[in-house]
CSV table of C-alpha atoms in Angstrom, one decimal:
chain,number,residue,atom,x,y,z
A,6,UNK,CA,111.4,111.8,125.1
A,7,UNK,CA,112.3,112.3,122.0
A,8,UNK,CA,110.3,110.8,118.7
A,9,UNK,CA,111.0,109.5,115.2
A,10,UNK,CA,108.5,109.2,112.8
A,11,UNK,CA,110.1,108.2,109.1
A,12,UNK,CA,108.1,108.2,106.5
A,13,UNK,CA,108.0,106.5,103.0
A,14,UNK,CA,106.0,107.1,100.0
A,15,UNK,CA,107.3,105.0,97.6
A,16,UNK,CA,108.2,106.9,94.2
A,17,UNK,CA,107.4,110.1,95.5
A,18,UNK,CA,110.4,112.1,94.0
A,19,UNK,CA,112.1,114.5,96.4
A,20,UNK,CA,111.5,117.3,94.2
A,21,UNK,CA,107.7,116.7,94.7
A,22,UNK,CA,108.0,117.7,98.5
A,23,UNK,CA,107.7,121.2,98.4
A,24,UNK,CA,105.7,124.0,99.9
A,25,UNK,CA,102.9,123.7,96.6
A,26,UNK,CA,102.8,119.9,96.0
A,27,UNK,CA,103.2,118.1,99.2
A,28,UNK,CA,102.4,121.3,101.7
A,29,UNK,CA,101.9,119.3,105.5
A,30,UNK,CA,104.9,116.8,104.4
A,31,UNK,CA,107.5,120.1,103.6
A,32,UNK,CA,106.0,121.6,106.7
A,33,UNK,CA,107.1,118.9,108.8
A,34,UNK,CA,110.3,118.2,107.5
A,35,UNK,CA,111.2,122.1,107.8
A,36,UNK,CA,110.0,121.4,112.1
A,37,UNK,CA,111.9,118.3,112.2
A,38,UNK,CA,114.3,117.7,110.2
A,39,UNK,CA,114.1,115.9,106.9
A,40,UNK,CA,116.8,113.7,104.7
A,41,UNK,CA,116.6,112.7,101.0
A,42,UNK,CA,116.9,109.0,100.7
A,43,UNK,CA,118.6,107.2,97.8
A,44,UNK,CA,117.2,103.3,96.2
A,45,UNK,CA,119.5,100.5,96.8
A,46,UNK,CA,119.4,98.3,93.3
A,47,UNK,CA,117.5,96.7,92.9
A,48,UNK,CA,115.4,100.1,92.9
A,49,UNK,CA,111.8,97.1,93.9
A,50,UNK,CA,110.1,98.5,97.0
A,51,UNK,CA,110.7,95.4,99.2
A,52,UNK,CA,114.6,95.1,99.1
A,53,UNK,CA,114.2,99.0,99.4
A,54,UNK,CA,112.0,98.6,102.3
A,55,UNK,CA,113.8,96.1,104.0
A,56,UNK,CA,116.6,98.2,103.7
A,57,UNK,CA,115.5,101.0,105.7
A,58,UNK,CA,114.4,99.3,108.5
A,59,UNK,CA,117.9,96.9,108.9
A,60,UNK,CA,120.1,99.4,107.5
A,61,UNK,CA,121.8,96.5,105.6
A,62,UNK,CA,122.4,96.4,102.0
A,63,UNK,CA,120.2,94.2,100.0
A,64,UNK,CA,122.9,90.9,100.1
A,65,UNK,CA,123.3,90.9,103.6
A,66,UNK,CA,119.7,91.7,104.3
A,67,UNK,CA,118.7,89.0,102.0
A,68,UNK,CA,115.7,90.6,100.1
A,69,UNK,CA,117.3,91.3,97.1
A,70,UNK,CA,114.1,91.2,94.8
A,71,UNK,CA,110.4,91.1,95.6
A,72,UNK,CA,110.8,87.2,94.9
A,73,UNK,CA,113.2,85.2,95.9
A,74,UNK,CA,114.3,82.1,94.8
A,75,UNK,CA,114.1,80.0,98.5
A,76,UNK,CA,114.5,75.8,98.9
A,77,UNK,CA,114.6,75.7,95.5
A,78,UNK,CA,111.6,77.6,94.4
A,79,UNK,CA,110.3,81.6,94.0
A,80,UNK,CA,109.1,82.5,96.5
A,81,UNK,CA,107.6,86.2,97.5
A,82,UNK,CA,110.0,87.8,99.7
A,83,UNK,CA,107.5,89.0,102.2
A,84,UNK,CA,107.3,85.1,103.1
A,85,UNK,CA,110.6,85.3,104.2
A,86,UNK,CA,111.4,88.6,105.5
A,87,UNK,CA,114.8,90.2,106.0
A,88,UNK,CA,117.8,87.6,107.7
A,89,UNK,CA,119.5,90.7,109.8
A,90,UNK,CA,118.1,93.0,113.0
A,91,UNK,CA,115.8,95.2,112.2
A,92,UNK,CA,115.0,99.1,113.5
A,93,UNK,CA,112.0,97.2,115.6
A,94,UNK,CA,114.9,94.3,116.8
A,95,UNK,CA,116.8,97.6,118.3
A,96,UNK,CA,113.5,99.3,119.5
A,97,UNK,CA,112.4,95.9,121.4
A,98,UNK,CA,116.2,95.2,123.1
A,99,UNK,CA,116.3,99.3,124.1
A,100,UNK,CA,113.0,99.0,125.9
A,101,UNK,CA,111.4,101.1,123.6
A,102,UNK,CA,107.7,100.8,122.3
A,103,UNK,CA,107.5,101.3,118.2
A,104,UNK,CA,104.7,101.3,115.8
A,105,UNK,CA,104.7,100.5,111.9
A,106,UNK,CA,101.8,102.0,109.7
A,107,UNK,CA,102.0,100.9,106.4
A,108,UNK,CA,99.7,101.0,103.4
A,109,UNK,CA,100.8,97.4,102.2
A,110,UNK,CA,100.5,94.5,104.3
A,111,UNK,CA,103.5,92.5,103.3
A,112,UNK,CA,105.7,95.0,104.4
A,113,UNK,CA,105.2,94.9,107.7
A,114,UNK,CA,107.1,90.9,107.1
A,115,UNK,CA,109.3,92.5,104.8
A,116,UNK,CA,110.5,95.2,107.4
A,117,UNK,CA,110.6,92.8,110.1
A,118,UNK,CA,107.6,94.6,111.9
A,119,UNK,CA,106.3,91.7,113.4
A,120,UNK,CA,108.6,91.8,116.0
């Protein structure tokens, strides 16, 4: 069975993932495989974030800023979460079991990770 583990360190340039810097990252990559990424604008970690897991741009998505503006008020995105299917969505209707470690506990809502 095959396995996909992506990982994100947010505003860790690609050029920092090298053999010297970030030795156990480049070694993995060099196993696995490895791709560079590139920030959607707004370059904020949520609509980034969210993002990645729907493969949607940021309009479609609907996290197009850490806050949003929501029934009239601002309101953090990570109380609303992304309005399209999710990697996790796909995972779930496949039958396939998926797990989200993250070092920031609004993005698991932001990344739709809670389902």
């Amino acid at each position: 069975m095959a396995r996909v583990v992506f990982v994100i360190v947010d505003a860790l340039a690609h050029r920092h993932v090298n053999a010297t810097t970030t030795p156990t990252m480049h070694a993995l990559g060099l196993e696995g495989g490895s791709a560079l990424g590139r920030a959607v604008m707004t370059s904020a970690t949520y609509p980034n974030h969210a993002t990645f897991a729907t493969g949607a741009l940021p309009l479609d998505h609907g996290v197009v800023a850490n806050w949003i503006v929501s029934e009239g008020r601002a309101r953090p995105s990570y109380d609303i979460g992304p309005a399209t299917p999710t990697i996790f969505d796909a995972c779930h209707a496949g039958g396939r079991s998926c797990v989200a470690v993250l070092g920031d506990q609004h993005l698991v809502s932001i990344m739709g990770a809670t389902r």
